[in-house]
Amino acid sequence: MLLSLKMSYKAAVGEDYKADCPPGNPALGSNSGLDAAEAEEDFVDPWTVQTSSAKGIDYDKLIVRFGSSKIDKELVNRIERATGQKPHRFLRRGIFFSHRDMNQILDAYENKKPFYLYTGRGPSSEAMHVGHLIPFIFTKWLQDVFNVPLVIQMTDDEKYLWKDLTLDQAYGYAVENAKDIIACGFDINKTFIFSDLDYMGMSPGFYKNVVKIQKHVTFNQVKGIFGFTDSDSIGKISFPAIQAAPSFSNSFPQIFRDRADIQCLIPCAIDQDPYFRMTRDVAPRIGYPKPALLHSTFFPALQGAQTKMSASDPNSSIFLTDTAKQIKTKVNKHAFSGGRDTVEEHRQFGGNCDVDVSFMYLTFFLEDDDKLEQIRKDYTSGDMLTGELKKTLIEVLQPLIAEHQARRKEVTDEIVKEFMTPRKLSYDFQ
């Protein structure tokens, strides 16, 4: 029991337990009078992302703290060999930067063994921003190159428990968000999107797995992993089991019949990792394969990488509903710049790409590697001014958002219903 407590402690705090050395309490946020060394530490959990650095989170430290593995050049090359496709720009540029057991997935794929993809979205508002698309753009690419089935969980139950929403609102947001997800171009024959509020009640296989997971995770463990307190509702405390259940193939009997041995690959942002550390811990105890993971970095807010984007602050990001004019105004007015105070200084000393949000956004959305490298050189040397960099970004974002809006318009309620109906998906493994 002590060992398990120490493990939970390490998972939560990121360091080994030492007697007489209480941890700082990150849950108290800035009121806890942290000393300078503690304030330097980034804080990441599924609900809060905090950093004091303008460059954003230190992802190398995060890999060490979470105990995952870095996606290195070797792994990217292996993915290229296995799929016969050029790696996605998110892989080439380290936007997906960390993994768990990806080599195992590639072993399975090369040996013609099946796997499936699982990702999700917490529908907290009707409007989604470009940052929300990152896991879906990448998941679509994975679905295309590996030709595998995909399940997408809409955690409307989670948002009901955490936010001030009614059940109907949460479900309504799930359906609206599903339209934006479908607009990313997922294959209807290989994709099942489900709302927890809807699916859990009609899928005994899914609920059985939730209960199995609940039985094998103690209250102490979830307190350690997620920072729950005695005043949190019991709904919150049991929710992690619901996010864990889709990692097991027999949660979807319509898709995989009763097979429980098909491995799962989860592309997600690194803040979701605590859920799946818990899942991977439970999996062997209930006789299932551990899910593999690919972690992405966070998409920075317009105001700079140390602030978190918020769906409630319209100026913190570019929303999928923004007009071309709004995009232009937001980028010009709000995008944090790494440029100098005057043109003369900028020409002399150059800009700082590490903190410039417009440049960060281009690393996510500009496909051409050579052009991106040229922009980096020009901006760093001072040949390119902040206004010109912002103009480049606006020219990339405007058509991207406009095309997304056009595709979303074509997604009817009928199409959503089809995606959300439990059914056999097409895949070529036996």
PDB file of N, CA, C and O in Angstrom, residues 12 42 62 78 122 150 165 198 223 237 425:
ATOM      1  N   ALA A  12       1.782  12.423  -9.243  1.00  0.00           N
ATOM      2  CA  ALA A  12       1.150  13.727  -9.057  1.00  0.00           C
ATOM      3  C   ALA A  12       2.171  14.849  -9.000  1.00  0.00           C
ATOM      4  O   ALA A  12       1.982  15.915  -9.568  1.00  0.00           O
ATOM      5  N   ASP A  42       6.818  24.847 -14.526  1.00  0.00           N
ATOM      6  CA  ASP A  42       5.556  24.881 -15.261  1.00  0.00           C
ATOM      7  C   ASP A  42       4.563  23.987 -14.537  1.00  0.00           C
ATOM      8  O   ASP A  42       4.949  23.000 -13.912  1.00  0.00           O
ATOM      9  N   LEU A  62       8.982  18.420 -19.186  1.00  0.00           N
ATOM     10  CA  LEU A  62       7.688  17.761 -19.030  1.00  0.00           C
ATOM     11  C   LEU A  62       7.802  16.269 -19.355  1.00  0.00           C
ATOM     12  O   LEU A  62       7.201  15.421 -18.689  1.00  0.00           O
ATOM     13  N   ARG A  78      10.982   6.144 -38.969  1.00  0.00           N
ATOM     14  CA  ARG A  78      10.345   4.825 -38.953  1.00  0.00           C
ATOM     15  C   ARG A  78       8.876   4.937 -39.378  1.00  0.00           C
ATOM     16  O   ARG A  78       8.352   4.084 -40.103  1.00  0.00           O
ATOM     17  N   GLY A 122     -13.601  17.989 -25.243  1.00  0.00           N
ATOM     18  CA  GLY A 122     -14.520  18.385 -24.175  1.00  0.00           C
ATOM     19  C   GLY A 122     -15.317  19.587 -24.651  1.00  0.00           C
ATOM     20  O   GLY A 122     -14.778  20.677 -24.764  1.00  0.00           O
ATOM     21  N   LEU A 150     -11.386   4.885 -36.258  1.00  0.00           N
ATOM     22  CA  LEU A 150     -11.171   5.955 -35.276  1.00  0.00           C
ATOM     23  C   LEU A 150     -12.435   6.155 -34.450  1.00  0.00           C
ATOM     24  O   LEU A 150     -13.544   6.161 -34.989  1.00  0.00           O
ATOM     25  N   LEU A 165     -23.204  24.333 -16.736  1.00  0.00           N
ATOM     26  CA  LEU A 165     -24.017  24.062 -17.932  1.00  0.00           C
ATOM     27  C   LEU A 165     -25.171  23.143 -17.550  1.00  0.00           C
ATOM     28  O   LEU A 165     -25.054  22.367 -16.608  1.00  0.00           O
ATOM     29  N   ASP A 198     -24.958  10.148 -24.403  1.00  0.00           N
ATOM     30  CA  ASP A 198     -25.795   9.387 -25.308  1.00  0.00           C
ATOM     31  C   ASP A 198     -25.388   7.910 -25.336  1.00  0.00           C
ATOM     32  O   ASP A 198     -26.198   7.011 -25.131  1.00  0.00           O
ATOM     33  N   LYS A 223      -6.877  11.188  -6.392  1.00  0.00           N
ATOM     34  CA  LYS A 223      -6.492  12.431  -5.707  1.00  0.00           C
ATOM     35  C   LYS A 223      -5.049  12.764  -6.065  1.00  0.00           C
ATOM     36  O   LYS A 223      -4.718  13.922  -6.347  1.00  0.00           O
ATOM     37  N   ILE A 237     -14.892  12.612  -9.486  1.00  0.00           N
ATOM     38  CA  ILE A 237     -13.941  11.610  -9.016  1.00  0.00           C
ATOM     39  C   ILE A 237     -14.023  10.346  -9.870  1.00  0.00           C
ATOM     40  O   ILE A 237     -13.023   9.691 -10.139  1.00  0.00           O
ATOM     41  N   LEU A 425     -17.546  -0.371 -38.574  1.00  0.00           N
ATOM     42  CA  LEU A 425     -16.724   0.506 -39.418  1.00  0.00           C
ATOM     43  C   LEU A 425     -15.944  -0.349 -40.414  1.00  0.00           C
ATOM     44  O   LEU A 425     -15.744  -1.535 -40.180  1.00  0.00           O
TER      45      LEU A 425
END
